[in-house]
PDB file of C-alpha atoms and ligand atoms in Angstrom:
ATOM      1  CA  MET A   1    -108.900  78.967 -51.204  1.00  0.00           C
ATOM      2  CA  ARG A   2    -109.662  75.831 -49.956  1.00  0.00           C
ATOM      3  CA  SER A   3    -109.832  73.791 -52.796  1.00  0.00           C
ATOM      4  CA  ILE A   4    -106.838  74.967 -54.381  1.00  0.00           C
ATOM      5  CA  ALA A   5    -105.232  74.202 -51.535  1.00  0.00           C
ATOM      6  CA  SER A   6    -106.700  70.011 -51.658  1.00  0.00           C
ATOM      7  CA  LEU A   7    -105.461  70.335 -55.151  1.00  0.00           C
ATOM      8  CA  LEU A   8    -102.230  70.857 -54.741  1.00  0.00           C
ATOM      9  CA  LEU A   9    -101.774  68.300 -51.868  1.00  0.00           C
ATOM     10  CA  PHE A  10    -102.953  66.106 -54.392  1.00  0.00           C
ATOM     11  CA  ILE A  11    -101.809  66.368 -57.047  1.00  0.00           C
ATOM     12  CA  PHE A  12     -97.966  66.645 -54.855  1.00  0.00           C
ATOM     13  CA  MET A  13     -99.215  62.885 -53.063  1.00  0.00           C
ATOM     14  CA  VAL A  14     -99.084  61.506 -56.987  1.00  0.00           C
ATOM     15  CA  ALA A  15     -95.668  63.559 -57.393  1.00  0.00           C
ATOM     16  CA  PHE A  16     -94.138  61.719 -54.121  1.00  0.00           C
ATOM     17  CA  ARG A  17     -95.497  58.331 -55.132  1.00  0.00           C
ATOM     18  CA  MET A  18     -95.099  58.226 -58.952  1.00  0.00           C
ATOM     19  CA  VAL A  19     -91.228  59.367 -57.879  1.00  0.00           C
ATOM     20  CA  LYS A  20     -91.118  56.809 -54.980  1.00  0.00           C
ATOM     21  CA  GLY A  21     -92.221  53.676 -56.786  1.00  0.00           C
ATOM     22  CA  SER A  22     -91.916  54.334 -60.865  1.00  0.00           C
ATOM     23  CA  THR A  23     -89.073  53.031 -61.935  1.00  0.00           C
ATOM     24  CA  ARG A  24     -88.206  49.856 -59.706  1.00  0.00           C
ATOM     25  CA  ILE A  25     -89.907  47.007 -61.675  1.00  0.00           C
ATOM     26  CA  PRO A  26     -88.611  47.098 -65.514  1.00  0.00           C
ATOM     27  CA  LYS A  27     -91.554  47.541 -67.754  1.00  0.00           C
ATOM     28  CA  SER A  28     -90.513  44.533 -69.934  1.00  0.00           C
ATOM     29  CA  GLN A  29     -91.416  42.421 -66.832  1.00  0.00           C
ATOM     30  CA  ILE A  30     -94.775  43.878 -66.263  1.00  0.00           C
ATOM     31  CA  PRO A  31     -97.421  42.699 -65.439  1.00  0.00           C
ATOM     32  CA  ILE A  32     -94.685  40.608 -62.922  1.00  0.00           C
ATOM     33  CA  LYS A  33     -95.371  37.193 -61.743  1.00  0.00           C
ATOM     34  CA  ILE A  34     -96.097  36.275 -58.398  1.00  0.00           C
ATOM     35  CA  GLY A  35     -96.618  32.851 -56.839  1.00  0.00           C
ATOM     36  CA  HIS A  36     -99.145  32.775 -54.001  1.00  0.00           C
ATOM     37  CA  ARG A  37     -98.009  30.501 -51.232  1.00  0.00           C
ATOM     38  CA  GLY A  38     -95.255  29.382 -53.336  1.00  0.00           C
ATOM     39  CA  ALA A  39     -97.121  27.626 -56.305  1.00  0.00           C
ATOM     40  CA  ALA A  40    -100.311  27.237 -54.023  1.00  0.00           C
ATOM     41  CA  GLY A  41    -102.372  24.781 -57.072  1.00  0.00           C
ATOM     42  CA  TYR A  42     -99.800  22.698 -56.945  1.00  0.00           C
ATOM     43  CA  CYS A  43     -97.452  21.801 -53.743  1.00  0.00           C
ATOM     44  CA  PRO A  44     -98.847  22.369 -50.018  1.00  0.00           C
ATOM     45  CA  GLU A  45     -98.953  25.987 -49.780  1.00  0.00           C
ATOM     46  CA  ASN A  46     -95.559  27.913 -47.610  1.00  0.00           C
ATOM     47  CA  THR A  47     -93.327  24.717 -48.246  1.00  0.00           C
ATOM     48  CA  ALA A  48     -90.219  24.558 -49.550  1.00  0.00           C
ATOM     49  CA  ALA A  49     -91.791  22.388 -52.275  1.00  0.00           C
ATOM     50  CA  SER A  50     -94.512  24.949 -53.168  1.00  0.00           C
ATOM     51  CA  PHE A  51     -91.631  27.654 -53.182  1.00  0.00           C
ATOM     52  CA  LYS A  52     -89.002  25.600 -55.276  1.00  0.00           C
ATOM     53  CA  LYS A  53     -92.340  24.905 -57.983  1.00  0.00           C
ATOM     54  CA  ALA A  54     -93.499  28.190 -58.080  1.00  0.00           C
ATOM     55  CA  ILE A  55     -89.022  29.217 -59.055  1.00  0.00           C
ATOM     56  CA  GLU A  56     -89.209  26.713 -61.537  1.00  0.00           C
ATOM     57  CA  LEU A  57     -92.340  28.045 -63.341  1.00  0.00           C
ATOM     58  CA  GLY A  58     -90.395  31.524 -63.474  1.00  0.00           C
ATOM     59  CA  VAL A  59     -92.087  33.505 -60.556  1.00  0.00           C
ATOM     60  CA  ASP A  60     -90.634  37.140 -60.076  1.00  0.00           C
ATOM     61  CA  TYR A  61     -91.801  36.700 -56.548  1.00  0.00           C
ATOM     62  CA  LEU A  62     -92.438  34.428 -54.355  1.00  0.00           C
ATOM     63  CA  GLU A  63     -95.712  35.612 -52.077  1.00  0.00           C
ATOM     64  CA  ILE A  64     -95.722  34.057 -48.451  1.00  0.00           C
ATOM     65  CA  ASP A  65     -97.344  34.715 -45.294  1.00  0.00           C
ATOM     66  CA  ILE A  66     -95.816  34.841 -41.994  1.00  0.00           C
ATOM     67  CA  GLN A  67     -96.177  34.686 -38.635  1.00  0.00           C
ATOM     68  CA  MET A  68     -94.769  34.136 -35.104  1.00  0.00           C
ATOM     69  CA  THR A  69     -94.284  31.363 -32.241  1.00  0.00           C
ATOM     70  CA  ARG A  70     -94.831  30.565 -28.881  1.00  0.00           C
ATOM     71  CA  ASP A  71     -90.910  31.237 -28.515  1.00  0.00           C
ATOM     72  CA  ASN A  72     -91.008  34.681 -30.664  1.00  0.00           C
ATOM     73  CA  LYS A  73     -89.446  33.244 -33.933  1.00  0.00           C
ATOM     74  CA  LEU A  74     -91.098  33.980 -37.765  1.00  0.00           C
ATOM     75  CA  VAL A  75     -93.106  31.480 -39.551  1.00  0.00           C
ATOM     76  CA  ILE A  76     -94.315  30.542 -43.110  1.00  0.00           C
ATOM     77  CA  ILE A  77     -97.761  29.739 -42.449  1.00  0.00           C
ATOM     78  CA  HIS A  78    -101.248  31.204 -43.521  1.00  0.00           C
ATOM     79  CA  ASP A  79    -103.274  30.233 -40.768  1.00  0.00           C
ATOM     80  CA  PRO A  80    -103.229  31.147 -37.469  1.00  0.00           C
ATOM     81  CA  THR A  81    -103.903  27.623 -36.460  1.00  0.00           C
ATOM     82  CA  ILE A  82    -101.784  24.880 -37.837  1.00  0.00           C
ATOM     83  CA  ASN A  83    -105.309  22.760 -38.436  1.00  0.00           C
ATOM     84  CA  ARG A  84    -106.108  23.230 -42.221  1.00  0.00           C
ATOM     85  CA  THR A  85    -102.391  22.408 -43.457  1.00  0.00           C
ATOM     86  CA  THR A  86    -100.975  19.966 -40.933  1.00  0.00           C
ATOM     87  CA  ASN A  87    -101.320  16.712 -39.229  1.00  0.00           C
ATOM     88  CA  GLY A  88    -101.144  19.260 -35.672  1.00  0.00           C
ATOM     89  CA  LYS A  89    -103.967  21.247 -33.542  1.00  0.00           C
ATOM     90  CA  GLY A  90    -103.981  24.554 -32.299  1.00  0.00           C
ATOM     91  CA  HIS A  91    -102.652  28.251 -32.454  1.00  0.00           C
ATOM     92  CA  VAL A  92     -99.363  28.633 -34.488  1.00  0.00           C
ATOM     93  CA  LYS A  93     -98.750  31.403 -31.337  1.00  0.00           C
ATOM     94  CA  ASP A  94     -99.122  28.915 -28.604  1.00  0.00           C
ATOM     95  CA  LEU A  95     -96.656  26.394 -30.140  1.00  0.00           C
ATOM     96  CA  THR A  96     -92.724  26.640 -30.169  1.00  0.00           C
ATOM     97  CA  LEU A  97     -90.940  26.245 -33.758  1.00  0.00           C
ATOM     98  CA  LYS A  98     -89.881  23.464 -32.042  1.00  0.00           C
ATOM     99  CA  GLU A  99     -92.923  21.758 -31.936  1.00  0.00           C
ATOM    100  CA  LEU A 100     -94.277  22.984 -35.025  1.00  0.00           C
ATOM    101  CA  GLN A 101     -90.820  21.935 -37.240  1.00  0.00           C
ATOM    102  CA  ALA A 102     -91.922  18.161 -36.068  1.00  0.00           C
ATOM    103  CA  LEU A 103     -95.125  18.942 -37.758  1.00  0.00           C
ATOM    104  CA  ASP A 104     -96.127  17.176 -41.160  1.00  0.00           C
ATOM    105  CA  ALA A 105     -97.041  20.097 -43.533  1.00  0.00           C
ATOM    106  CA  GLY A 106     -97.308  18.252 -46.949  1.00  0.00           C
ATOM    107  CA  SER A 107     -99.744  15.066 -46.451  1.00  0.00           C
ATOM    108  CA  TRP A 108    -102.632  17.336 -46.113  1.00  0.00           C
ATOM    109  CA  PHE A 109    -102.217  18.034 -49.826  1.00  0.00           C
ATOM    110  CA  HIS A 110    -100.695  14.660 -51.165  1.00  0.00           C
ATOM    111  CA  PRO A 111     -99.176  11.882 -49.306  1.00  0.00           C
ATOM    112  CA  LYS A 112     -95.781  12.385 -51.416  1.00  0.00           C
ATOM    113  CA  PHE A 113     -95.786  15.603 -49.729  1.00  0.00           C
ATOM    114  CA  SER A 114     -95.583  14.029 -46.288  1.00  0.00           C
ATOM    115  CA  LYS A 115     -91.768  15.418 -45.578  1.00  0.00           C
ATOM    116  CA  GLU A 116     -92.656  18.887 -45.847  1.00  0.00           C
ATOM    117  CA  LYS A 117     -92.226  21.120 -42.799  1.00  0.00           C
ATOM    118  CA  ILE A 118     -93.209  24.003 -41.373  1.00  0.00           C
ATOM    119  CA  LEU A 119     -90.402  27.021 -42.789  1.00  0.00           C
ATOM    120  CA  SER A 120     -88.972  29.490 -40.274  1.00  0.00           C
ATOM    121  CA  PHE A 121     -88.051  33.145 -41.858  1.00  0.00           C
ATOM    122  CA  SER A 122     -84.958  33.003 -41.630  1.00  0.00           C
ATOM    123  CA  GLY A 123     -84.782  29.655 -43.028  1.00  0.00           C
ATOM    124  CA  PHE A 124     -86.483  30.045 -46.485  1.00  0.00           C
ATOM    125  CA  LEU A 125     -85.046  33.538 -46.924  1.00  0.00           C
ATOM    126  CA  ASP A 126     -81.156  31.171 -46.707  1.00  0.00           C
ATOM    127  CA  GLU A 127     -82.561  29.146 -49.478  1.00  0.00           C
ATOM    128  CA  PHE A 128     -84.916  31.402 -51.492  1.00  0.00           C
ATOM    129  CA  ALA A 129     -84.138  35.286 -50.855  1.00  0.00           C
ATOM    130  CA  GLU A 130     -81.087  35.544 -53.533  1.00  0.00           C
ATOM    131  CA  LYS A 131     -83.381  33.783 -56.226  1.00  0.00           C
ATOM    132  CA  THR A 132     -86.425  35.832 -56.836  1.00  0.00           C
ATOM    133  CA  GLY A 133     -88.317  38.800 -55.142  1.00  0.00           C
ATOM    134  CA  LEU A 134     -90.471  38.411 -52.198  1.00  0.00           C
ATOM    135  CA  LEU A 135     -93.915  39.594 -51.629  1.00  0.00           C
ATOM    136  CA  ILE A 136     -94.113  38.765 -47.649  1.00  0.00           C
ATOM    137  CA  GLU A 137     -97.710  39.277 -46.165  1.00  0.00           C
ATOM    138  CA  LEU A 138     -97.181  40.079 -41.931  1.00  0.00           C
ATOM    139  CA  LYS A 139    -100.339  37.464 -41.484  1.00  0.00           C
ATOM    140  CA  LYS A 140    -102.453  38.711 -38.226  1.00  0.00           C
ATOM    141  CA  PRO A 141    -100.100  40.877 -37.163  1.00  0.00           C
ATOM    142  CA  SER A 142    -102.263  41.718 -33.987  1.00  0.00           C
ATOM    143  CA  LEU A 143    -101.745  38.861 -32.863  1.00  0.00           C
ATOM    144  CA  TYR A 144     -97.927  39.156 -32.703  1.00  0.00           C
ATOM    145  CA  PRO A 145     -96.541  42.116 -30.566  1.00  0.00           C
ATOM    146  CA  GLY A 146     -93.827  42.946 -32.284  1.00  0.00           C
ATOM    147  CA  ILE A 147     -93.729  41.547 -35.317  1.00  0.00           C
ATOM    148  CA  GLU A 148     -92.975  44.053 -37.344  1.00  0.00           C
ATOM    149  CA  GLU A 149     -89.767  44.848 -35.678  1.00  0.00           C
ATOM    150  CA  LYS A 150     -88.340  41.008 -36.086  1.00  0.00           C
ATOM    151  CA  VAL A 151     -89.201  40.820 -39.881  1.00  0.00           C
ATOM    152  CA  ALA A 152     -87.442  44.648 -39.964  1.00  0.00           C
ATOM    153  CA  ASN A 153     -84.501  43.128 -38.314  1.00  0.00           C
ATOM    154  CA  GLU A 154     -84.008  40.032 -40.209  1.00  0.00           C
ATOM    155  CA  LEU A 155     -84.118  41.933 -43.755  1.00  0.00           C
ATOM    156  CA  LEU A 156     -81.751  44.459 -42.399  1.00  0.00           C
ATOM    157  CA  LYS A 157     -79.524  41.973 -40.847  1.00  0.00           C
ATOM    158  CA  ARG A 158     -79.401  40.219 -43.814  1.00  0.00           C
ATOM    159  CA  GLY A 159     -79.004  43.822 -46.124  1.00  0.00           C
ATOM    160  CA  LEU A 160     -81.717  42.782 -48.157  1.00  0.00           C
ATOM    161  CA  THR A 161     -83.318  45.772 -47.421  1.00  0.00           C
ATOM    162  CA  LYS A 162     -80.530  48.140 -50.067  1.00  0.00           C
ATOM    163  CA  GLY A 163     -80.513  49.024 -53.894  1.00  0.00           C
ATOM    164  CA  ASP A 164     -83.588  50.342 -55.727  1.00  0.00           C
ATOM    165  CA  THR A 165     -85.552  47.989 -56.178  1.00  0.00           C
ATOM    166  CA  ASP A 166     -88.453  46.454 -55.143  1.00  0.00           C
ATOM    167  CA  LYS A 167     -87.343  42.585 -54.411  1.00  0.00           C
ATOM    168  CA  ILE A 168     -88.917  43.333 -51.192  1.00  0.00           C
ATOM    169  CA  ILE A 169     -92.386  44.573 -50.683  1.00  0.00           C
ATOM    170  CA  VAL A 170     -94.214  44.337 -47.401  1.00  0.00           C
ATOM    171  CA  GLN A 171     -97.767  43.937 -47.272  1.00  0.00           C
ATOM    172  CA  SER A 172    -101.246  43.310 -44.903  1.00  0.00           C
ATOM    173  CA  PHE A 173    -104.657  43.793 -44.351  1.00  0.00           C
ATOM    174  CA  ASP A 174    -103.529  45.370 -41.123  1.00  0.00           C
ATOM    175  CA  GLN A 175    -103.004  49.391 -41.988  1.00  0.00           C
ATOM    176  CA  ASN A 176    -101.873  49.983 -38.179  1.00  0.00           C
ATOM    177  CA  SER A 177     -99.123  47.351 -38.523  1.00  0.00           C
ATOM    178  CA  LEU A 178     -97.483  48.527 -42.247  1.00  0.00           C
ATOM    179  CA  LYS A 179     -97.737  51.828 -40.900  1.00  0.00           C
ATOM    180  CA  ARG A 180     -95.043  50.816 -38.128  1.00  0.00           C
ATOM    181  CA  PHE A 181     -93.237  48.796 -40.507  1.00  0.00           C
ATOM    182  CA  HIS A 182     -92.803  51.949 -42.587  1.00  0.00           C
ATOM    183  CA  LYS A 183     -91.632  53.806 -39.888  1.00  0.00           C
ATOM    184  CA  LEU A 184     -89.380  51.336 -39.419  1.00  0.00           C
ATOM    185  CA  LEU A 185     -87.684  50.062 -42.670  1.00  0.00           C
ATOM    186  CA  PRO A 186     -88.788  53.491 -45.039  1.00  0.00           C
ATOM    187  CA  SER A 187     -86.993  51.844 -48.172  1.00  0.00           C
ATOM    188  CA  VAL A 188     -89.414  48.818 -48.447  1.00  0.00           C
ATOM    189  CA  PRO A 189     -92.478  49.258 -50.432  1.00  0.00           C
ATOM    190  CA  ILE A 190     -95.224  48.527 -49.096  1.00  0.00           C
ATOM    191  CA  GLY A 191     -98.756  46.824 -50.096  1.00  0.00           C
ATOM    192  CA  VAL A 192    -102.323  47.541 -49.007  1.00  0.00           C
ATOM    193  CA  LEU A 193    -104.355  44.484 -48.726  1.00  0.00           C
ATOM    194  CA  VAL A 194    -107.463  44.975 -49.705  1.00  0.00           C
ATOM    195  CA  LYS A 195    -111.085  42.895 -50.328  1.00  0.00           C
ATOM    196  CA  LYS A 196    -114.442  44.596 -51.165  1.00  0.00           C
ATOM    197  CA  ARG A 197    -116.158  46.976 -48.797  1.00  0.00           C
ATOM    198  CA  GLY A 198    -119.760  47.755 -49.243  1.00  0.00           C
ATOM    199  CA  VAL A 199    -121.384  49.021 -52.514  1.00  0.00           C
ATOM    200  CA  LYS A 200    -118.893  52.587 -52.085  1.00  0.00           C
ATOM    201  CA  GLY A 201    -115.891  50.035 -52.765  1.00  0.00           C
ATOM    202  CA  LEU A 202    -112.479  51.704 -52.243  1.00  0.00           C
ATOM    203  CA  SER A 203    -113.324  55.617 -51.560  1.00  0.00           C
ATOM    204  CA  ASN A 204    -110.913  58.079 -53.277  1.00  0.00           C
ATOM    205  CA  LYS A 205    -110.374  59.317 -49.002  1.00  0.00           C
ATOM    206  CA  GLU A 206    -109.176  55.725 -48.547  1.00  0.00           C
ATOM    207  CA  LEU A 207    -106.656  55.877 -51.266  1.00  0.00           C
ATOM    208  CA  GLN A 208    -105.469  59.101 -50.271  1.00  0.00           C
ATOM    209  CA  SER A 209    -105.096  57.336 -47.051  1.00  0.00           C
ATOM    210  CA  PHE A 210    -102.414  54.880 -47.987  1.00  0.00           C
ATOM    211  CA  SER A 211    -100.654  57.461 -49.727  1.00  0.00           C
ATOM    212  CA  THR A 212     -98.572  58.388 -46.655  1.00  0.00           C
ATOM    213  CA  TYR A 213     -97.136  54.681 -46.299  1.00  0.00           C
ATOM    214  CA  ALA A 214     -97.299  53.034 -49.398  1.00  0.00           C
ATOM    215  CA  ALA A 215     -96.734  51.800 -53.092  1.00  0.00           C
ATOM    216  CA  TYR A 216     -99.210  49.634 -53.646  1.00  0.00           C
ATOM    217  CA  VAL A 217    -102.846  49.027 -53.138  1.00  0.00           C
ATOM    218  CA  ASN A 218    -103.318  45.479 -53.789  1.00  0.00           C
ATOM    219  CA  PRO A 219    -107.074  44.068 -54.295  1.00  0.00           C
ATOM    220  CA  LYS A 220    -109.110  40.854 -54.294  1.00  0.00           C
ATOM    221  CA  ILE A 221    -109.690  40.261 -57.750  1.00  0.00           C
ATOM    222  CA  THR A 222    -113.429  39.597 -57.086  1.00  0.00           C
ATOM    223  CA  MET A 223    -113.728  43.795 -56.477  1.00  0.00           C
ATOM    224  CA  ILE A 224    -111.848  44.967 -59.977  1.00  0.00           C
ATOM    225  CA  ASN A 225    -112.788  46.728 -63.140  1.00  0.00           C
ATOM    226  CA  LYS A 226    -111.306  48.825 -64.990  1.00  0.00           C
ATOM    227  CA  ARG A 227    -112.319  52.065 -63.180  1.00  0.00           C
ATOM    228  CA  LEU A 228    -110.633  50.335 -59.665  1.00  0.00           C
ATOM    229  CA  ILE A 229    -107.225  49.960 -61.848  1.00  0.00           C
ATOM    230  CA  ARG A 230    -107.523  53.341 -63.128  1.00  0.00           C
ATOM    231  CA  ARG A 231    -108.168  55.009 -59.966  1.00  0.00           C
ATOM    232  CA  ILE A 232    -105.436  53.166 -57.864  1.00  0.00           C
ATOM    233  CA  HIS A 233    -103.258  54.239 -60.885  1.00  0.00           C
ATOM    234  CA  HIS A 234    -104.189  58.013 -61.158  1.00  0.00           C
ATOM    235  CA  HIS A 235    -103.596  58.286 -56.860  1.00  0.00           C
ATOM    236  CA  GLY A 236     -99.705  56.949 -57.848  1.00  0.00           C
ATOM    237  CA  PHE A 237     -99.815  53.620 -56.611  1.00  0.00           C
ATOM    238  CA  LYS A 238     -99.319  50.389 -58.361  1.00  0.00           C
ATOM    239  CA  THR A 239    -101.045  47.338 -58.013  1.00  0.00           C
ATOM    240  CA  LEU A 240    -100.874  43.609 -57.455  1.00  0.00           C
ATOM    241  CA  VAL A 241    -103.955  41.744 -57.545  1.00  0.00           C
ATOM    242  CA  TRP A 242    -104.716  38.357 -56.134  1.00  0.00           C
ATOM    243  CA  THR A 243    -105.838  35.263 -55.592  1.00  0.00           C
ATOM    244  CA  VAL A 244    -105.586  34.459 -59.614  1.00  0.00           C
ATOM    245  CA  ARG A 245    -106.154  31.016 -60.584  1.00  0.00           C
ATOM    246  CA  LYS A 246    -108.144  30.919 -64.209  1.00  0.00           C
ATOM    247  CA  LYS A 247    -105.937  31.832 -68.135  1.00  0.00           C
ATOM    248  CA  LYS A 248    -109.133  34.029 -68.854  1.00  0.00           C
ATOM    249  CA  ASP A 249    -108.622  36.359 -65.918  1.00  0.00           C
ATOM    250  CA  VAL A 250    -105.058  36.417 -66.933  1.00  0.00           C
ATOM    251  CA  HIS A 251    -105.611  38.284 -70.323  1.00  0.00           C
ATOM    252  CA  LEU A 252    -108.567  40.735 -68.821  1.00  0.00           C
ATOM    253  CA  LEU A 253    -106.251  41.369 -65.833  1.00  0.00           C
ATOM    254  CA  LYS A 254    -103.255  42.731 -68.636  1.00  0.00           C
ATOM    255  CA  ARG A 255    -105.935  44.918 -70.809  1.00  0.00           C
ATOM    256  CA  TYR A 256    -106.372  46.209 -67.517  1.00  0.00           C
ATOM    257  CA  ASN A 257    -102.737  47.327 -67.266  1.00  0.00           C
ATOM    258  CA  ILE A 258    -102.211  45.997 -63.870  1.00  0.00           C
ATOM    259  CA  ASP A 259     -99.137  45.837 -62.319  1.00  0.00           C
ATOM    260  CA  GLY A 260     -98.693  42.334 -61.307  1.00  0.00           C
ATOM    261  CA  ILE A 261    -100.342  39.123 -60.786  1.00  0.00           C
ATOM    262  CA  ILE A 262    -100.695  37.148 -57.517  1.00  0.00           C
ATOM    263  CA  SER A 263    -101.505  33.000 -58.520  1.00  0.00           C
ATOM    264  CA  ASP A 264    -101.407  29.572 -57.373  1.00  0.00           C
ATOM    265  CA  PHE A 265    -101.158  28.175 -61.049  1.00  0.00           C
ATOM    266  CA  PRO A 266     -97.813  30.971 -62.003  1.00  0.00           C
ATOM    267  CA  ASP A 267     -97.871  29.005 -65.352  1.00  0.00           C
ATOM    268  CA  ILE A 268    -101.171  30.334 -66.182  1.00  0.00           C
ATOM    269  CA  PHE A 269     -99.489  33.890 -67.227  1.00  0.00           C
TER     270      PHE A 269
HETATM  271  O1  G3P B   1    -101.072  38.267 -51.555  1.00  0.00           O
HETATM  272  C1  G3P B   1    -102.402  38.398 -51.156  1.00  0.00           C
HETATM  273  C2  G3P B   1    -103.232  37.466 -50.970  1.00  0.00           C
HETATM  274  O2  G3P B   1    -102.308  36.059 -50.289  1.00  0.00           O
HETATM  275  C3  G3P B   1    -104.222  37.635 -49.516  1.00  0.00           C
HETATM  276  O3  G3P B   1    -105.285  36.567 -49.262  1.00  0.00           O
HETATM  277  O4  G3P B   1    -106.094  34.801 -48.028  1.00  0.00           O
HETATM  278  O5  G3P B   1    -104.011  34.654 -49.546  1.00  0.00           O
HETATM  279  O6  G3P B   1    -103.115  35.459 -47.599  1.00  0.00           O
HETATM  280  P1  G3P B   1    -104.804  35.338 -48.747  1.00  0.00           P
HETATM  281 CA1   CA B   2    -101.086  36.077 -48.485  1.00  0.00          CA
END
């Protein structure tokens, strides 16, 4: 009796996920092309130069990392500190937007990018939201209480959550943050980011636990194999694989029928 009940629950969850996430990406565009931090292989990551380059290379989506400043403004930067990607030092959360935007966010990559700045989320949306889909990563959201509300409000204010498309996808490694975001904006598809864990990899129990809030399960390339992709699909999720840097991996991933490829070099597709 109990096993019939579990079977019915499983069938219900898969059907629910299929209805929720099936028709949004036209088949012809699969796998979708996603520019990682823009075109981070060619330009300083998460800058306007990088996003423009990715669009030039024909991406369907821009992947960005969001954090929050001392004065509660959303900014686009990958690390919790500014040390690696700017000429400054310190934590994003300890600096104001004005202080962050005074920094050079490009010379570390190449001197010709010395004019690149850290972008605010609103500045980024002004310039790029109409041009491509957006894959928004909430980066270390536990450092920034309330970041989910801030992101949701910005998207709502701009009417970016309307319509039956996956134009905006929100992803994170932080499952609690994703659950909070899903409650705030249930129409925006959620992606759970996963890295390899132990010998067992990603268990069915874990996959089932994502079902209540996520539409995507997005694994690191080093953990994938055909069976894992099949299991992710079997549970009713779509999957975007990161971070792809080699052409031979693109060919392999296409054979695995994945739904999207996140790459630093969006022209390797
Ligand atoms: O889009 C997935 C990928 O960006 C997650 O890792 O470290 O590049 O933000 P990371
Ligand atoms: Ca990211």
